[in-house]
XYZ file of C-alpha atoms in Angstrom:
608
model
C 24.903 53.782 9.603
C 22.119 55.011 8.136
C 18.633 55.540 10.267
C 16.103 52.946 10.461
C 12.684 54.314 9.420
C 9.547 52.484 10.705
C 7.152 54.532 9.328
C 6.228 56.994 6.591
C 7.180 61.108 7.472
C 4.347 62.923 8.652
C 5.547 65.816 6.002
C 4.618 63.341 2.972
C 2.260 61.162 4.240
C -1.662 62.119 5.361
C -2.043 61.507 8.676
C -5.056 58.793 8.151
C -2.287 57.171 6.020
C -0.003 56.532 8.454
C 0.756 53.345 10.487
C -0.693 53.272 14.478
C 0.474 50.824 17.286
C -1.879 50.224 20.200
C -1.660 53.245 21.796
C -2.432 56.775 19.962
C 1.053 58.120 20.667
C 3.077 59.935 18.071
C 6.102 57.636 16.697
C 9.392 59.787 18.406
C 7.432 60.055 21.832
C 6.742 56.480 21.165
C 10.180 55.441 20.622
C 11.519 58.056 23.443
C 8.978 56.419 26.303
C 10.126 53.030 25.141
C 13.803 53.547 25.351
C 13.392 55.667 29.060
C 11.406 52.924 30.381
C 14.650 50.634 29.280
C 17.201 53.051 30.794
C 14.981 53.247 34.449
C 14.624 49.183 34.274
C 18.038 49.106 34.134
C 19.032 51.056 36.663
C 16.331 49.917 38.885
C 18.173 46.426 39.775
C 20.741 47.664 41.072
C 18.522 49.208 43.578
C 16.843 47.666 46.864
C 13.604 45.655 45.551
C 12.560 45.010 49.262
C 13.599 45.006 52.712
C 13.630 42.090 53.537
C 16.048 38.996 52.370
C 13.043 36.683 53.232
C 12.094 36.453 49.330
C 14.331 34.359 47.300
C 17.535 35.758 45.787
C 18.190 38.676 48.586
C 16.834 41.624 46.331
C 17.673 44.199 49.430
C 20.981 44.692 48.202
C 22.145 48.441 46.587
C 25.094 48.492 43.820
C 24.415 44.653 43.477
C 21.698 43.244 40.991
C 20.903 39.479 42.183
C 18.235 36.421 41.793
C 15.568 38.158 39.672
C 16.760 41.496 39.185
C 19.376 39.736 36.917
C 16.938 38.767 34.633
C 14.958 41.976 34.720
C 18.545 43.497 33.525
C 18.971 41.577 30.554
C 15.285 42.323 29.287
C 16.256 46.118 29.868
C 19.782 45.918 28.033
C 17.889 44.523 24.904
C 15.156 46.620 24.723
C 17.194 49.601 25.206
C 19.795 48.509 22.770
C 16.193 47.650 20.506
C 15.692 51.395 20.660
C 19.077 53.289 20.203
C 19.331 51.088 17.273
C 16.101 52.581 15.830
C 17.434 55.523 16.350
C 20.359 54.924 13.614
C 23.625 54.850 16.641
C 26.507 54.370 14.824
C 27.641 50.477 15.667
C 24.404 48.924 16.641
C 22.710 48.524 13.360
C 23.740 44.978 13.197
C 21.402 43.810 16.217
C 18.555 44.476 13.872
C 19.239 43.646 10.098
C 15.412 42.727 9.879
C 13.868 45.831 11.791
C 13.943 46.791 15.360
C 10.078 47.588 16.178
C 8.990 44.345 16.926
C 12.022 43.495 18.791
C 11.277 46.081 20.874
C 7.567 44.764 21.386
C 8.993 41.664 22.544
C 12.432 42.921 24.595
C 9.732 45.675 26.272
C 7.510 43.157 27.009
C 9.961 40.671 28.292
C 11.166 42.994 31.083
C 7.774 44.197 32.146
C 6.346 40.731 32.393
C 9.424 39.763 34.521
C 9.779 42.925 36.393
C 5.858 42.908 37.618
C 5.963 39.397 38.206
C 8.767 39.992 40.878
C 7.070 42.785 42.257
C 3.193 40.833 42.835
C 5.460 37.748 43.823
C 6.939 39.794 46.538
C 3.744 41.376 47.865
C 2.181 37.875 47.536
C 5.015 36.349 49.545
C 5.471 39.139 52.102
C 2.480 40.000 52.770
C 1.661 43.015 50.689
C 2.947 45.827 48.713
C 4.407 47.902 51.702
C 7.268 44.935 51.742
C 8.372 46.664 48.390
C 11.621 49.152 48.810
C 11.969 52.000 46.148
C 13.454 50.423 43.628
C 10.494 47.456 43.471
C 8.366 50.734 42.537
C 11.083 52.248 40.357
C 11.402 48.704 38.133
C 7.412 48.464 38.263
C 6.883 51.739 36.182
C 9.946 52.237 34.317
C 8.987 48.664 32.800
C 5.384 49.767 31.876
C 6.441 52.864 30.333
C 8.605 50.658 28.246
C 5.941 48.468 27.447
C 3.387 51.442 26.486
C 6.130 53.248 24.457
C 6.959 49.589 22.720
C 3.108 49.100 21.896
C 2.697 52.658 20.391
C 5.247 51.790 17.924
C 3.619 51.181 14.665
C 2.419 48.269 12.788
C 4.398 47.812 9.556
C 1.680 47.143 7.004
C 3.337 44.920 3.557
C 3.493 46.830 0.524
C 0.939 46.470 -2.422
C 2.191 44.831 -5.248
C 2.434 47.519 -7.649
C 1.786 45.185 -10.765
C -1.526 45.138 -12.534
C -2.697 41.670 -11.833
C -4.491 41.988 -15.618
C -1.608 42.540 -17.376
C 0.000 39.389 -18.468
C 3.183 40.620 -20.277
C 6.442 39.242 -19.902
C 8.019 41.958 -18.272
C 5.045 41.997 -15.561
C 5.880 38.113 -14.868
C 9.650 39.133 -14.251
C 9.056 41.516 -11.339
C 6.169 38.942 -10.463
C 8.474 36.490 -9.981
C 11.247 38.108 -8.620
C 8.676 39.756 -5.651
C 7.630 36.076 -5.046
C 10.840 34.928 -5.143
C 11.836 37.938 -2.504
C 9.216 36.301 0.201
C 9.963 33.205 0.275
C 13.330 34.148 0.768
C 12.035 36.259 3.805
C 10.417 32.726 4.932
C 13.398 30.960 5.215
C 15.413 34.037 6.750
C 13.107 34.812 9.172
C 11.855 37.545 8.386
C 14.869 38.935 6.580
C 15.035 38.419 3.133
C 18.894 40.006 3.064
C 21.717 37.569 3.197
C 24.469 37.981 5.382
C 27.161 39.146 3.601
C 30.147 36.513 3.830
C 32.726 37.730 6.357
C 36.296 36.181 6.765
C 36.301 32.771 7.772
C 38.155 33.655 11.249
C 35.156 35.957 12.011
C 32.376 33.777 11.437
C 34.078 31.079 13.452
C 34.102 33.664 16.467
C 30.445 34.691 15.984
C 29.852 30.661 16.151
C 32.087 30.346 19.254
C 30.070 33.414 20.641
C 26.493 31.867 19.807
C 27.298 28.445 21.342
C 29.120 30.332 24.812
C 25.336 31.990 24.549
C 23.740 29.030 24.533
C 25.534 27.046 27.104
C 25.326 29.990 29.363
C 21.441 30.402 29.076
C 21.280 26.326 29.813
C 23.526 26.249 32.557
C 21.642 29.460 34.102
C 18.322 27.440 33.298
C 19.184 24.194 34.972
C 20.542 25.667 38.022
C 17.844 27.992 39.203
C 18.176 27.569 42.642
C 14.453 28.317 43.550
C 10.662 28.224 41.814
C 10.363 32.104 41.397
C 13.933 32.227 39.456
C 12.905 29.386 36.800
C 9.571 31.091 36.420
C 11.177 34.390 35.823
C 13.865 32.565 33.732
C 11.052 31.063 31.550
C 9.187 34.079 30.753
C 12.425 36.391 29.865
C 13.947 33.466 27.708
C 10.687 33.004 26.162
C 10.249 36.778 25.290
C 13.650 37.480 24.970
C 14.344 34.985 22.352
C 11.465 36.030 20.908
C 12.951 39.558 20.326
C 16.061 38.233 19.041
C 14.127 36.355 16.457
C 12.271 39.631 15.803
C 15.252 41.326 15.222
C 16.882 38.821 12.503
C 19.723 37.699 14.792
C 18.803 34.287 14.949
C 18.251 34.368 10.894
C 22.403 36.144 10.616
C 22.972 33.458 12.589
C 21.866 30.635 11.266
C 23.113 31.525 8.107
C 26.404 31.734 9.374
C 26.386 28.332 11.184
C 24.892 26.952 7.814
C 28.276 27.532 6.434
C 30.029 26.512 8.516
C 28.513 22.847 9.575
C 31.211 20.659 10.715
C 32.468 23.322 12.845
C 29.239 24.558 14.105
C 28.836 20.174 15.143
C 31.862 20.047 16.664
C 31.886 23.071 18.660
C 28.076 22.732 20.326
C 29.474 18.941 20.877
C 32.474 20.565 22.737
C 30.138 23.340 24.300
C 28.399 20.253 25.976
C 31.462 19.195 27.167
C 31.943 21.678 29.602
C 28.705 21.999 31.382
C 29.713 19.236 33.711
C 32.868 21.598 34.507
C 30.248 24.700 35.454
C 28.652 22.531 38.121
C 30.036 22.254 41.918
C 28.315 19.305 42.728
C 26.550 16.239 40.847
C 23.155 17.513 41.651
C 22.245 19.168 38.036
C 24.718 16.969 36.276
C 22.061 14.401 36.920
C 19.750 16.145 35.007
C 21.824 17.214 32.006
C 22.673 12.684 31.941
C 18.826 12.359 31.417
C 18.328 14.916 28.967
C 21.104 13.660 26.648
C 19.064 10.514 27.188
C 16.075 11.627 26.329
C 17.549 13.906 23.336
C 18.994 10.820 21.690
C 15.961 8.589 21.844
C 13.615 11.461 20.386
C 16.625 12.008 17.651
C 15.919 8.123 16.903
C 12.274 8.673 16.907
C 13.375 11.866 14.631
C 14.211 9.410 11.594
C 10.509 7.269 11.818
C 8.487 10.571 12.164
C 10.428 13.352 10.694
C 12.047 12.131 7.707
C 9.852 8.769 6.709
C 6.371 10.320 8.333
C 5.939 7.392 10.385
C 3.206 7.758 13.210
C 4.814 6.042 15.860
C 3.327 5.912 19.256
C 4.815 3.123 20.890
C 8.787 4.285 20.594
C 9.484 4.317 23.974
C 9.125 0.458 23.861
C 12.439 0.346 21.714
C 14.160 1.999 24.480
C 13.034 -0.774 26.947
C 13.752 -3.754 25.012
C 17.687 -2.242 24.893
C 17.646 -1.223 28.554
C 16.343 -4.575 29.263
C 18.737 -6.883 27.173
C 21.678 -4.920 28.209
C 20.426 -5.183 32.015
C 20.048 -8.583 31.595
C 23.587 -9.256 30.308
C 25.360 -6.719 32.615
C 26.194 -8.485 36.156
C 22.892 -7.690 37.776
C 21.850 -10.132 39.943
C 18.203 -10.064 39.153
C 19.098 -11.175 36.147
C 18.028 -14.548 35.240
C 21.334 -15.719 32.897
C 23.820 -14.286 35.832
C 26.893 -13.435 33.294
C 28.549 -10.019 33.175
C 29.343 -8.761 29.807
C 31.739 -5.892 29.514
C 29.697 -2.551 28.406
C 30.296 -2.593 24.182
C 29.011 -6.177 24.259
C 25.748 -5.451 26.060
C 25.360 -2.085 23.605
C 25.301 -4.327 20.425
C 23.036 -6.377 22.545
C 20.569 -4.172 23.645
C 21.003 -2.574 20.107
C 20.272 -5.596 18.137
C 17.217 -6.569 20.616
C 15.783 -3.213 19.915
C 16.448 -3.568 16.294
C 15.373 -7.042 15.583
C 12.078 -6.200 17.737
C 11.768 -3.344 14.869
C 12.016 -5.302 12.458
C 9.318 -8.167 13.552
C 6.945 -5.677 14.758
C 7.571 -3.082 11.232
C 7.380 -6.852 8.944
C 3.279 -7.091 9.229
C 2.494 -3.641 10.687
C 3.999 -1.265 8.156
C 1.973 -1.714 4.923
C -0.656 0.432 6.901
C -0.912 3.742 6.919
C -1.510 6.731 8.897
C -4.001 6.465 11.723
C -3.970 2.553 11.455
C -0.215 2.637 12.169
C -0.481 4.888 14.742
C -2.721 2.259 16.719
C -0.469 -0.687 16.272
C 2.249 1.183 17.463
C 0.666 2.099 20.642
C -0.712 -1.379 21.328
C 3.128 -2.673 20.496
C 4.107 -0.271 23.456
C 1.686 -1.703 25.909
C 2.248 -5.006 24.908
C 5.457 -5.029 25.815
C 4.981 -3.160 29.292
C 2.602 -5.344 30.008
C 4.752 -8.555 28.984
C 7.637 -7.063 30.847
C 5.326 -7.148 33.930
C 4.505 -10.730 33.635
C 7.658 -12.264 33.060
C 8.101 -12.863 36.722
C 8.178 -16.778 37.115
C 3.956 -16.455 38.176
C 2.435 -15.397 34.797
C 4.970 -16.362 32.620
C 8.392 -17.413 32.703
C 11.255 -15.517 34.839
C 13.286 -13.326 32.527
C 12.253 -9.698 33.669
C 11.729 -10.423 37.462
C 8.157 -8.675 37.140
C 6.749 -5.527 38.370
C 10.464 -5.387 40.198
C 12.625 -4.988 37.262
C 15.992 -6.040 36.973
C 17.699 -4.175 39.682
C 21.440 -3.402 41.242
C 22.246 -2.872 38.099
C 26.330 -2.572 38.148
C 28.132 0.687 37.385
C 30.124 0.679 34.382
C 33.567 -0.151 34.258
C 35.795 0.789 30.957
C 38.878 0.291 30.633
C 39.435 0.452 33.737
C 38.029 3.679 34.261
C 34.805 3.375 37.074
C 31.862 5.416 36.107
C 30.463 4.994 39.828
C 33.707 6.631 41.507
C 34.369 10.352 41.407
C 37.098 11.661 39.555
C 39.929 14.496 39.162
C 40.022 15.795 35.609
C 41.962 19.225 35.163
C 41.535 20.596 38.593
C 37.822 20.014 38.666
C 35.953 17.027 40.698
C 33.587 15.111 38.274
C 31.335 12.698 40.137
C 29.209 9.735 38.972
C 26.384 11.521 36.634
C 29.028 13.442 34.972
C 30.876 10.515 34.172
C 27.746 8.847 32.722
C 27.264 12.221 31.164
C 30.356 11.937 28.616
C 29.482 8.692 27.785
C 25.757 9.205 26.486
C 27.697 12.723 25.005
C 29.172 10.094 22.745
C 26.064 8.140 22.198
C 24.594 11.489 20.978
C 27.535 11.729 18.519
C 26.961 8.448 16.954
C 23.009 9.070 16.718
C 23.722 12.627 15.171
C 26.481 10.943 13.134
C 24.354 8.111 11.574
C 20.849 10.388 11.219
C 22.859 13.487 9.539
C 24.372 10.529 7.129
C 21.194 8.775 6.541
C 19.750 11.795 5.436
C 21.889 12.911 3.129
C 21.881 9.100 1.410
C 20.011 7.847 -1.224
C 18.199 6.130 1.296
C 17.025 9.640 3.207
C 16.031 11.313 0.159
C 13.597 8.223 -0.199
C 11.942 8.615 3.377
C 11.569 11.954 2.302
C 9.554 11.083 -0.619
C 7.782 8.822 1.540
C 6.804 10.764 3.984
C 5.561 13.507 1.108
C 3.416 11.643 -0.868
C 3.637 7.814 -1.022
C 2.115 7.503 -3.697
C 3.547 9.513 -6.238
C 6.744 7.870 -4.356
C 5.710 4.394 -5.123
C 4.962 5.517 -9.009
C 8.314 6.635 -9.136
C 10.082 3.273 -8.344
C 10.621 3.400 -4.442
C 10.108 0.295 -2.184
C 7.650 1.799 0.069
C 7.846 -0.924 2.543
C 11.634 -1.830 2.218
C 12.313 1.663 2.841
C 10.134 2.809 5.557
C 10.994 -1.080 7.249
C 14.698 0.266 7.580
C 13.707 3.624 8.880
C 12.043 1.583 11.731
C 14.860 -0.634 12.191
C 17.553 1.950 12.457
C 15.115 4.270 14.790
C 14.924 1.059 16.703
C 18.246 0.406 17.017
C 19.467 4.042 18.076
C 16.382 3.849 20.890
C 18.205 0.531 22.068
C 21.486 1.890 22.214
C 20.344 4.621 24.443
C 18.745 2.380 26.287
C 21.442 0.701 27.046
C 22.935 3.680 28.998
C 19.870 4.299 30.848
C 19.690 1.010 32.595
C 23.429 1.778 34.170
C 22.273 5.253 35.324
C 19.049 4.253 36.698
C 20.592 0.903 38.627
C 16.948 -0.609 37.938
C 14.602 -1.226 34.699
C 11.011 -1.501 35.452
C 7.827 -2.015 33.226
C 6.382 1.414 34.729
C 9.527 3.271 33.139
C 7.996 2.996 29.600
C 4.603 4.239 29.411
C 2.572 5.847 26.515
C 2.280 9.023 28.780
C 2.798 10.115 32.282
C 3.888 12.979 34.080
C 8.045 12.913 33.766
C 9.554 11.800 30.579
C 10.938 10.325 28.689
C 7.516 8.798 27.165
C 5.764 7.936 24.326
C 3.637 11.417 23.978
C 7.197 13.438 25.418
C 9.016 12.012 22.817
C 6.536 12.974 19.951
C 5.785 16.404 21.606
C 9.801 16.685 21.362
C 10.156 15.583 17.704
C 7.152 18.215 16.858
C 7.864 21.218 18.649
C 11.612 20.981 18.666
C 11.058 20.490 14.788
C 10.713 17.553 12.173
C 13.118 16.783 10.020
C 15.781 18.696 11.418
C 18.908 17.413 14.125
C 19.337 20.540 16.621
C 15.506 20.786 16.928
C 14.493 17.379 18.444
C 17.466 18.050 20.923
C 16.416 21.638 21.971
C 12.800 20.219 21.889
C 13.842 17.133 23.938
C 15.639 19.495 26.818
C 12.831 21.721 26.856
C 10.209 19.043 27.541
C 12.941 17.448 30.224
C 13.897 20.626 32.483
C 10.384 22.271 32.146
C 8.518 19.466 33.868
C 11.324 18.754 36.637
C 11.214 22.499 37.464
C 7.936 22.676 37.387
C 6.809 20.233 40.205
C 6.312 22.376 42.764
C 2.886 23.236 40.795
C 1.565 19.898 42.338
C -1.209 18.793 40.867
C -0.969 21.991 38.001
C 2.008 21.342 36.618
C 0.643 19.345 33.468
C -1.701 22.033 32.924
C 0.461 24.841 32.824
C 2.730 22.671 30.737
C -0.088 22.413 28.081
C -0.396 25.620 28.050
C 2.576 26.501 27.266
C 2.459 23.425 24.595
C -0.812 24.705 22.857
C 0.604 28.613 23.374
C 4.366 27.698 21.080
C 1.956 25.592 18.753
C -0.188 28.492 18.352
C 2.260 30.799 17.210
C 5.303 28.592 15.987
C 3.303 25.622 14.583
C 6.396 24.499 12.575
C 8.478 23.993 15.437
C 11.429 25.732 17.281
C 13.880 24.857 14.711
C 12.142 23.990 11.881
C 13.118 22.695 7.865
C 12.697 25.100 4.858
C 9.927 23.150 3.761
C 8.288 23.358 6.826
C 8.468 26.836 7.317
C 6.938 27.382 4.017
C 3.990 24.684 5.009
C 2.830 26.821 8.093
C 2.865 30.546 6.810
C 0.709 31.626 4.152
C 2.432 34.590 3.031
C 5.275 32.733 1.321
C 5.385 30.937 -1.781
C 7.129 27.935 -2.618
C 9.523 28.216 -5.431
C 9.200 25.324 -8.272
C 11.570 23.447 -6.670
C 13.143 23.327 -3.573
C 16.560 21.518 -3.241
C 17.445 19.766 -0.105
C 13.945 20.259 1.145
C 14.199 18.003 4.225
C 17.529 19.806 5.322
């Protein structure tokens, strides 16, 4: 393996030439300060923190990192691994194909962020900084030196185009072309314009296995933080960490890798879902894993209106009412006025159809307008019907929806003989109630991946792509603007309503205040757009990532009080800033939000 240079030798290059970082340090003490300040972060947790076991996580322990020192481990491990890969180490070149100085930034700024955060936590919590035990002081500097080493790394500067923008000869337009051609590949790679070079078949589908174990780990370690100072410390080494990873070109090997492998890649994060019910003991964060799939498939739905057809829809969340209200209707409740009990695939079409018909009749006069005019109906459609749900009560109106009380006692399911309500003994391991509903909406999601992933590969897709790009010039060509953006609102309808139909069992009650425009849990009108956005449009695995995200953050986040929706638009307006295209965004995209990179003359697949 061959040495990774960062910057020009000092022997060839002036010294006013050559690249700075932050800090006026020369590049190898640089690089040495930055990979010490790893090595002492690591070994700092698995020293004492404090003396005390008072502070969340019992950081008095020798030998034994725990709670937050954990976390503070992990950002050392990368950003020491960062460095000796700088350094050329024989077997580590592959954690950066696309350059290891700003993973380092990131990793070294990752575990000082975490680490100091502990530390003023502690003193904050205690009572002061003379509650800190040697290794709280050890972490707090070996973590800044990292950091100071990391920012005296240089800046990589790109390299002048050689070619005499005057010259117009043909041979000048080649290596033009070809340099052009070069960046945008780095766009879509991430940074990386390499490819990764294809490895056996049995390989990739290990790295695959190993990204998704990754993944579910990193959830499952999210979603069961036992206490506030853990999530917070969670969030900020995730955040950073991925980051770093990003930095690095993992996440660009990777996706590469997955992008050959699709069907498997599917089936495998479906089956990596699976199991996080069989990582809990109890039923307590399966709860919240049964609302996130919930959430996930509805913004998925709301995925095909806004993402692929470019339909401002503000009022979405309505869909998912009118199924969780047909199907509660229908489903043995007895708040319901028609007192029957359909079995549960009856009362899906139902609440399916309901939600799809009400696209229809509300799309028929609505969508021949356009952007912010659409937008409007939409939201007054989504009040209208909260507010008609509220007065169907037998007072204002006649008594379907039983008013401001919802239709309540809503039955658990019952399939086949198989009761979602009871707890159950499936390979050793107890599964309770939310886990059971938990399988089911895992099949939902299926469908809803199933029937977006085939609509946009159709004929039909490739038209709401057109759409959404310029109607116009889509309408010139032969497409039936209406026709087709009336069936993206029908089928986003219809996959809200089947969700819907889910929620109603898991929640025992549907009420009018369940489906605002915006309010401070989810899911919502604004949460589902926010999760379409920054999870990325256009694409399936973003709006699900995206959709999680917006879940979990808030739900942790309530011990904030009355600051948790500010610091959660913060943190909004901060990923916007810097990853406007979203977490997992299209090709097309991607090329939309940076500057640097130039569209080829055409692009195939561009909504993929």
């Amino acid at each position: 393996m061959t040495t990774q240079t960062t910057a020009p030798d000092a022997a060839d290059v002036p010294a006013a030439a050559a690249p700075k970082g932050l800090i006026g340090l020369s590049e190898p003490v640089a690089r040495t300060l930055a990979t010490a300040g790893g090595v002492v972060s690591i070994l700092s947790t698995f020293m004492s923190w404090t003396w005390t076991s008072e502070f969340p996580g019992d950081l008095t322990v020798y030998g034994y990192p725990g709670g937050l020192q954990i976390l503070v481990l992990i950002g050392g491990l990368l950003t020491t691994l960062f460095c000796l890969a700088s350094y050329g180490v024989k077997g580590l070149g592959w954690l950066t194909p696309a350059g290891a100085d700003a993973a380092i930034k990131f990793a070294a700024l990752a575990t000082f962020a975490t680490a100091w955060y502990t530390v003023i936590a502690i003193s904050d919590e205690l009572g002061g900084v003379v509650n800190l035990d040697p290794g709280g002081y050890v972490v707090a500097a070996g973590s800044l030196a990292a950091l100071v080493g990391a920012l005296a790394l240089p800046f990589q500067q790109p390299e002048p185009d050689p070619i005499d923008p005057e010259d117009g000869s043909w041979d000048q337009f080649k290596h033009r072309a070809g340099h052009r051609w070069e960046t945008v590949k780095a766009a879509f790679s991430g940074g990386s314009a390499r490819p990764v070079p294809k490895l056996p078949d049995y390989l990739e589908i290990l790295i695959i296995v190993a990204v998704l174990a990754i993944g579910l780990t990193v959830f499952t370690y999210g979603i069961g933080t036992q206490y506030d100072e853990l999530f917070i410390g969670f969030l900020i080494t995730a955040g950073l960490g991925f980051a770093a990873v990003n930095k690095a070109g993992l996440i660009s090997q990777a996706s590469q890798i997955t992008a050959r492998h699709k069907n498997i890649t599917t089936c495998g994060a479906f089956i990596a879902a699976a199991m996080f019910p069989f990582t809990q003991t109890d039923d307590q964060y399966a709860t919240l894993g049964v609302y996130i799939l919930i959430f996930a498939t509805v913004a998925l739905g709301l995925n095909i209106v806004v993402g692929l057809a470019g339909l401002l829809d503000l009022g979405y969340v309505a869909f998912l009412g009118v199924g969780a209200y047909a199907a509660a209707l229908v489903s043995g409740s007895p708040s319901s006025p028609f007192h029957v009990h359909w079995p549960f695939w009856a009362a899906a079409l139902v609440g399916a159809a309901a939600s799809l018909t009400f696209g229809v009749l509300i799309g028929a006069p609505t969508l021949r307008l356009r952007g912010d005019y659409l937008a409007i109906v939409t939201l007054g459609f989504g009040e209208i019907f909260r507010i008609t749900a509220n007065n169907l009560d037998g007072t204002s109106g006649p008594d379907i929806t039983n008013g401001s009380n919802g239709i309540s006692s809503i039955p658990n399911l019952n399939i086949l003989g198989f009761d979602f309500g009871a707890q159950h003994t499936i390979l050793g391991f107890t599964i309770g109630r939310f886990a059971n509903y938990f399988f089911l909406m895992l099949i939902i999601t299926a469908i809803v991946v199933l029937v977006f992933r085939r609509s946009g590969d159709s004929r039909i897709g490739r038209a709401w792509v057109a759409i959404r790009e310029d109607e116009t010039a889509a309408l010139a060509m032969g497409i039936n603007g209406f026709r087709v953006k009336l069936i993206a609102f029908a089928v986003g309808a219809s996959l809200a309503g089947l969700a819907g139909t889910v929620q109603a069992h898991v929640t025992y009650t549907v009420t009018p205040e369940q489906y605002l425009f915006a309010g401070p849990i989810p899911p919502n009108s604004a949460f589902l757009l926010a999760a379409v956005v920054l999870g990325g449009m256009g694409t399936i695995s973003g709006p699900l990532i995206g959709a999680s995200l917006l879940f979990l953050i808030p739900n942790k986040l309530q011990f904030l009080g009355d600051y948790q929706l500010f610091a959660f638009g913060v943190a909004l307006i901060l990923l916007m800033r810097f990853r406007p295209e979203g977490m997992i965004p299209n090709r097309r995209r991607q090329l939309e939000f940076h500057e640097d990179a130039e569209a080829p003359t055409v692009l195939s697949k561009a909504g993929a």
